[in-house]
Amino acid sequence: MAETVVLPGPASEDLGRSVADKLGLPLLGAEFRIFPDGESKFTLSDKVSGKNVLLVQSTHHPADQHLFQLLLASHQLSEEGAKVTAVVPYLAYARQDKQFLPGEGVTLGFVAHLMRSAGVRRVVTVDIHSAEGLALFSFPINSVSAIPSLAEYVKEQVAPRDPVVIAPDFGGSKRTEAFAALYGAPFLRLAKTRDRVSGEVTVAGSRLEVEGKDVLIIDDIISTGGTVRAAAETVMNQGAKRAIAVCVHGLFVGSAIDILEKASVKTIICTNTVPGVFSQVDVSEAIASHLRTIEE
Ligand code: R5P
């Protein structure tokens, strides 16, 4: 059987090492550099011909740079005879999975095409934004769920009493329902709308059974914080005791953390698909156990 090695990219050093540890696989010798003018460079220092390489690289901010590093490394690995699986814990552009306004590009489809052209044979990601996004890949892609790990962590470490689980919008319902089912808690969905031009988020008013409750707001991504803020303000205005934000990918762009604090979000919990201060939940075992099934 071909030897498998792991290459943690600069965006996912710790997570990549942790996946390698869990699978008992060696790391590959390589160097990623950024020149002062912003150009990227990739240099391999080990032979890879005939090997399977698990290239672990999230594509959070700076998204284009991290994506380009992934493409560059994959291209070189393939040129030198390796079979590349791209493990992309946070997959940038996954929200651009359809044309919302005339003239817009379906950028995720283009990203899939770039990966394929760069020699990626398979992609493994964590909680892709939508199932539709998977269909834009003409080669194998799997999305591993971090929801069981998040539910377990919240139960053990935050231990809210008698909580209500809330999806801030229709798109996140399935994910949130799965969380609520694992938790054994009631599930509610808010009717969020986003202005496609300004990006502004609003939640349509409806009466919710949240009075005196701890509310867990579950989302795949926190970016500007606008979605969770709208959900938190809605439940706090209806008498909720605490708003707790739980997400897979914590991007926290600009003043997102401030925005959430001002909206009375008491606790924020994310996974380490994107490294950061709130990335308490480790997804390396979820990724490793999925990779074991592929290997088998
Ligand atoms: C949108 O459909 C996503 O699931 C997230 O709700 C969204 O990307 C969060 O972005 P922001 O924090 O900027 O509202």
Coordinates of C-alpha atoms and ligand atoms in Angstrom, one line a residue:
M1 CA 0.0 0.0 0.0
A2 CA 1.2 3.5 -0.8
E3 CA 2.8 5.4 2.1
T4 CA 0.7 8.3 3.5
V5 CA 2.2 11.5 4.9
V6 CA 0.8 14.8 6.2
L7 CA 1.7 18.3 5.2
P8 CA 0.3 20.9 7.6
G9 CA -0.1 24.2 5.7
P10 CA 0.7 27.6 7.3
A11 CA -3.0 28.2 8.0
S12 CA -3.4 24.9 9.9
E13 CA -0.1 24.1 11.5
D14 CA -1.5 22.8 14.8
L15 CA -4.5 21.1 13.4
G16 CA -2.5 19.4 10.7
R17 CA 0.0 18.1 13.3
S18 CA -2.8 16.9 15.5
V19 CA -4.4 15.0 12.6
A20 CA -1.0 13.4 11.8
D21 CA -0.6 12.4 15.5
K22 CA -4.1 10.9 15.6
L23 CA -3.4 8.9 12.4
G24 CA 0.1 8.0 13.5
L25 CA 1.5 9.4 10.2
P26 CA 4.8 11.2 9.6
L27 CA 5.0 14.9 8.5
L28 CA 6.4 15.9 5.1
G29 CA 9.3 18.3 4.8
A30 CA 8.4 21.4 2.9
E31 CA 8.7 25.2 3.2
F32 CA 6.1 27.8 2.6
R33 CA 7.4 31.4 2.1
I34 CA 5.8 34.8 1.5
F35 CA 8.1 37.4 -0.1
P36 CA 7.9 41.0 1.0
D37 CA 5.9 41.9 -2.1
G38 CA 3.2 39.3 -1.1
E39 CA 4.2 36.5 -3.5
S40 CA 4.0 32.9 -2.2
K41 CA 6.6 30.3 -2.7
F42 CA 6.5 26.5 -1.9
T43 CA 9.5 24.2 -1.7
L44 CA 9.4 20.5 -1.1
S45 CA 12.4 18.9 0.8
D46 CA 11.2 15.3 0.8
K47 CA 10.6 12.8 -2.1
V48 CA 6.9 12.2 -2.6
S49 CA 6.7 10.1 -5.7
G50 CA 4.0 7.4 -5.2
K51 CA 2.9 8.7 -1.8
N52 CA -0.5 9.9 -0.6
V53 CA -0.2 13.4 0.8
L54 CA -2.8 14.8 3.2
L55 CA -2.4 18.6 2.7
V56 CA -4.1 20.3 5.7
Q57 CA -4.8 24.0 5.0
S58 CA -7.8 26.0 6.1
T59 CA -8.7 29.0 3.9
H60 CA -9.7 31.7 6.4
H61 CA -8.3 35.2 6.4
P62 CA -6.3 36.0 4.3
A63 CA -8.5 33.7 2.3
D64 CA -7.0 34.2 -1.1
Q65 CA -3.4 33.8 0.2
H66 CA -4.3 30.6 2.1
L67 CA -6.1 29.2 -0.9
F68 CA -3.2 30.1 -3.2
Q69 CA -0.7 28.3 -0.9
L70 CA -2.9 25.3 -1.0
L71 CA -3.0 25.3 -4.8
L72 CA 0.7 25.9 -5.1
A73 CA 1.6 23.1 -2.8
S74 CA -0.9 20.7 -4.4
H75 CA 0.5 21.5 -7.9
Q76 CA 4.1 20.9 -6.9
L77 CA 3.2 17.7 -5.0
S78 CA 1.3 16.3 -8.0
E79 CA 4.1 17.3 -10.4
E80 CA 6.5 15.2 -8.2
G81 CA 4.2 12.2 -8.3
A82 CA 2.1 12.4 -5.1
K83 CA -1.7 11.8 -4.8
V84 CA -3.1 14.8 -3.0
T85 CA -6.0 14.9 -0.6
A86 CA -6.7 18.5 0.4
V87 CA -8.0 18.7 4.0
V88 CA -9.6 22.1 4.1
P89 CA -11.2 22.4 7.6
Y90 CA -12.7 25.8 6.7
L91 CA -13.5 26.1 3.0
A92 CA -13.6 29.7 1.9
Y93 CA -16.1 30.8 -0.8
A94 CA -18.5 28.0 0.3
R95 CA -21.2 30.7 0.7
Q96 CA -20.9 31.7 -2.9
D97 CA -22.5 28.4 -4.0
K98 CA -25.2 29.9 -6.3
Q99 CA -26.0 33.0 -8.3
F100 CA -28.0 35.3 -5.9
L101 CA -27.9 38.4 -8.1
P102 CA -27.6 38.6 -11.9
G103 CA -24.0 38.8 -13.0
E104 CA -22.5 37.2 -9.9
G105 CA -20.1 34.4 -10.2
V106 CA -20.6 31.0 -8.5
T107 CA -17.1 31.3 -7.0
L108 CA -17.1 28.0 -5.1
G109 CA -17.4 26.2 -8.5
F110 CA -14.4 28.1 -9.7
V111 CA -12.5 27.2 -6.5
A112 CA -13.3 23.5 -7.2
H113 CA -12.0 23.9 -10.7
L114 CA -8.8 25.5 -9.5
M115 CA -8.2 22.7 -7.0
R116 CA -8.8 20.0 -9.6
S117 CA -6.4 21.8 -12.0
A118 CA -3.8 22.0 -9.2
G119 CA -3.9 18.2 -8.9
V120 CA -6.2 17.8 -5.8
R121 CA -7.9 14.4 -6.1
R122 CA -10.1 14.6 -3.1
V123 CA -11.3 17.3 -0.6
V124 CA -12.2 16.7 3.0
T125 CA -13.8 19.7 4.7
V126 CA -15.7 20.4 7.9
D127 CA -19.4 21.5 7.9
I128 CA -19.5 23.0 4.4
H129 CA -21.9 25.9 4.3
S130 CA -24.5 24.0 2.2
A131 CA -25.1 20.6 0.6
E132 CA -25.5 22.4 -2.8
G133 CA -21.8 23.4 -2.5
L134 CA -20.7 19.7 -2.6
A135 CA -22.4 19.3 -6.1
L136 CA -20.0 22.0 -7.6
F137 CA -17.1 19.6 -7.2
S138 CA -16.5 17.2 -10.1
F139 CA -14.3 15.0 -7.9
P140 CA -14.8 13.5 -4.4
I141 CA -15.5 15.8 -1.6
N142 CA -16.7 15.0 1.9
S143 CA -17.9 17.3 4.7
V144 CA -17.2 16.1 8.2
S145 CA -19.6 17.3 10.9
A146 CA -18.3 19.1 14.0
I147 CA -21.7 19.2 15.5
P148 CA -21.3 16.1 17.8
S149 CA -18.0 17.5 19.1
L150 CA -19.6 21.0 19.7
A151 CA -22.7 19.4 21.4
E152 CA -20.5 17.3 23.7
Y153 CA -18.3 20.3 24.6
V154 CA -21.2 22.6 25.4
K155 CA -22.8 19.9 27.5
E156 CA -19.7 19.3 29.5
Q157 CA -18.1 22.7 29.7
V158 CA -20.9 25.2 29.5
A159 CA -23.7 23.1 30.9
P160 CA -26.6 25.5 30.3
R161 CA -29.7 24.5 32.2
D162 CA -32.8 23.6 30.2
P163 CA -31.6 25.3 27.1
V164 CA -33.4 26.2 23.8
V165 CA -31.5 25.7 20.6
I166 CA -32.0 28.3 17.9
A167 CA -31.1 28.4 14.2
P168 CA -30.7 32.0 13.1
D169 CA -31.9 31.2 9.6
F170 CA -33.5 28.6 7.4
G171 CA -30.1 27.6 5.8
G172 CA -28.7 26.4 9.1
S173 CA -31.8 24.5 10.2
K174 CA -30.5 21.0 9.6
R175 CA -27.3 21.5 11.4
T176 CA -29.1 23.1 14.3
E177 CA -31.7 20.4 14.5
A178 CA -28.9 17.8 14.6
F179 CA -27.4 19.8 17.5
A180 CA -30.7 20.0 19.3
A181 CA -31.4 16.3 18.8
L182 CA -27.9 15.3 20.2
Y183 CA -28.6 17.7 23.1
G184 CA -32.1 16.6 23.7
A185 CA -33.3 20.2 23.7
P186 CA -36.1 22.0 21.9
F187 CA -35.3 23.6 18.6
L188 CA -36.6 26.9 17.1
R189 CA -35.8 28.6 13.9
L190 CA -35.7 32.4 13.3
A191 CA -36.7 34.0 10.0
K192 CA -33.5 35.9 9.1
T193 CA -33.1 37.9 5.9
R194 CA -30.0 39.5 4.5
D195 CA -30.1 42.4 2.1
R196 CA -28.0 41.0 -0.8
V197 CA -26.6 44.5 -1.6
S198 CA -25.9 46.0 1.8
G199 CA -25.4 42.8 3.7
E200 CA -27.7 44.0 6.5
V201 CA -29.4 41.3 8.5
T202 CA -32.9 41.5 9.9
V203 CA -35.0 38.9 11.9
A204 CA -38.8 38.9 11.3
G205 CA -40.6 39.3 14.6
S206 CA -42.4 36.2 16.1
R207 CA -43.1 35.1 19.7
L208 CA -40.6 32.6 21.0
E209 CA -40.7 30.4 24.1
V210 CA -37.4 31.6 25.5
E211 CA -38.4 33.5 28.6
G212 CA -35.9 32.8 31.4
K213 CA -34.0 30.3 29.3
D214 CA -30.4 29.9 28.2
V215 CA -30.5 30.1 24.4
L216 CA -27.9 28.4 22.3
I217 CA -27.6 30.1 18.9
I218 CA -26.0 27.6 16.4
D219 CA -24.4 28.7 13.1
D220 CA -21.8 27.4 10.7
I221 CA -19.9 30.7 10.4
I222 CA -19.5 33.8 12.5
S223 CA -18.0 36.4 10.2
T224 CA -19.1 40.0 10.9
G225 CA -21.2 38.9 13.8
G226 CA -24.4 40.4 12.2
T227 CA -26.4 37.2 12.1
V228 CA -25.7 36.1 15.7
R229 CA -26.2 39.7 16.9
A230 CA -29.7 39.8 15.3
A231 CA -30.6 36.4 16.8
A232 CA -29.2 37.3 20.3
E233 CA -31.1 40.7 20.3
T234 CA -34.3 38.9 19.3
V235 CA -34.1 36.3 22.1
M236 CA -32.9 38.8 24.8
N237 CA -35.7 41.2 23.9
Q238 CA -38.1 38.3 24.6
G239 CA -36.8 37.7 28.0
A240 CA -34.1 35.0 27.5
K241 CA -31.7 34.6 30.4
R242 CA -28.4 34.1 28.4
A243 CA -27.4 34.0 24.7
I244 CA -24.6 31.6 23.9
A245 CA -23.1 31.6 20.4
V246 CA -21.9 28.2 19.1
C247 CA -20.4 28.0 15.6
V248 CA -18.1 25.8 13.6
H249 CA -16.0 28.4 11.9
G250 CA -15.2 31.6 13.9
L251 CA -13.8 34.2 11.4
F252 CA -14.6 37.2 13.6
V253 CA -13.8 39.9 11.0
G254 CA -13.5 43.6 12.0
S255 CA -15.3 44.4 15.2
A256 CA -17.4 41.2 15.3
I257 CA -16.4 40.4 18.9
D258 CA -17.4 43.8 20.1
I259 CA -20.7 43.5 18.2
L260 CA -21.5 40.2 19.9
E261 CA -20.6 41.6 23.4
K262 CA -22.9 44.6 22.9
A263 CA -25.6 42.2 21.8
S264 CA -25.3 40.5 25.3
V265 CA -23.7 37.3 23.9
K266 CA -22.2 35.9 27.1
T267 CA -20.3 33.0 25.7
I268 CA -18.8 32.2 22.3
I269 CA -17.7 28.7 21.4
C270 CA -16.1 27.6 18.1
T271 CA -14.0 24.8 16.7
N272 CA -10.3 25.0 15.7
T273 CA -11.0 24.9 11.9
V274 CA -10.0 28.5 12.2
P275 CA -7.5 29.1 15.0
G276 CA -8.4 31.8 17.5
V277 CA -9.2 32.7 21.1
F278 CA -12.7 31.1 20.9
S279 CA -11.5 27.9 19.1
Q280 CA -11.9 25.6 22.1
V281 CA -13.4 22.5 20.3
D282 CA -10.9 20.3 18.5
V283 CA -12.0 18.7 15.2
S284 CA -8.8 16.7 14.6
E285 CA -10.4 13.4 15.8
A286 CA -13.5 14.0 13.6
I287 CA -11.2 14.6 10.6
A288 CA -8.9 11.7 11.4
S289 CA -11.7 9.2 11.9
H290 CA -13.2 10.2 8.5
L291 CA -9.8 9.8 6.9
R292 CA -9.4 6.3 8.4
T293 CA -12.6 5.3 6.6
I294 CA -11.2 6.5 3.3
E295 CA -8.0 4.7 3.9
E296 CA -9.9 1.5 4.6
Ligands
R5P1 C1 -25.1 32.5 6.3 O1 -26.0 32.0 5.7 C2 -24.1 31.8 7.3 O2 -24.7 30.6 7.7 C3 -23.8 32.6 8.5 O3 -25.0 32.9 9.2 C4 -23.2 33.9 8.0 O4 -22.2 33.7 7.1 C5 -22.6 34.7 9.2 O5 -22.1 35.9 8.8 P1 -22.1 37.2 9.7 O6 -21.5 36.8 11.0 O7 -21.3 38.2 8.9 O8 -23.5 37.6 9.8

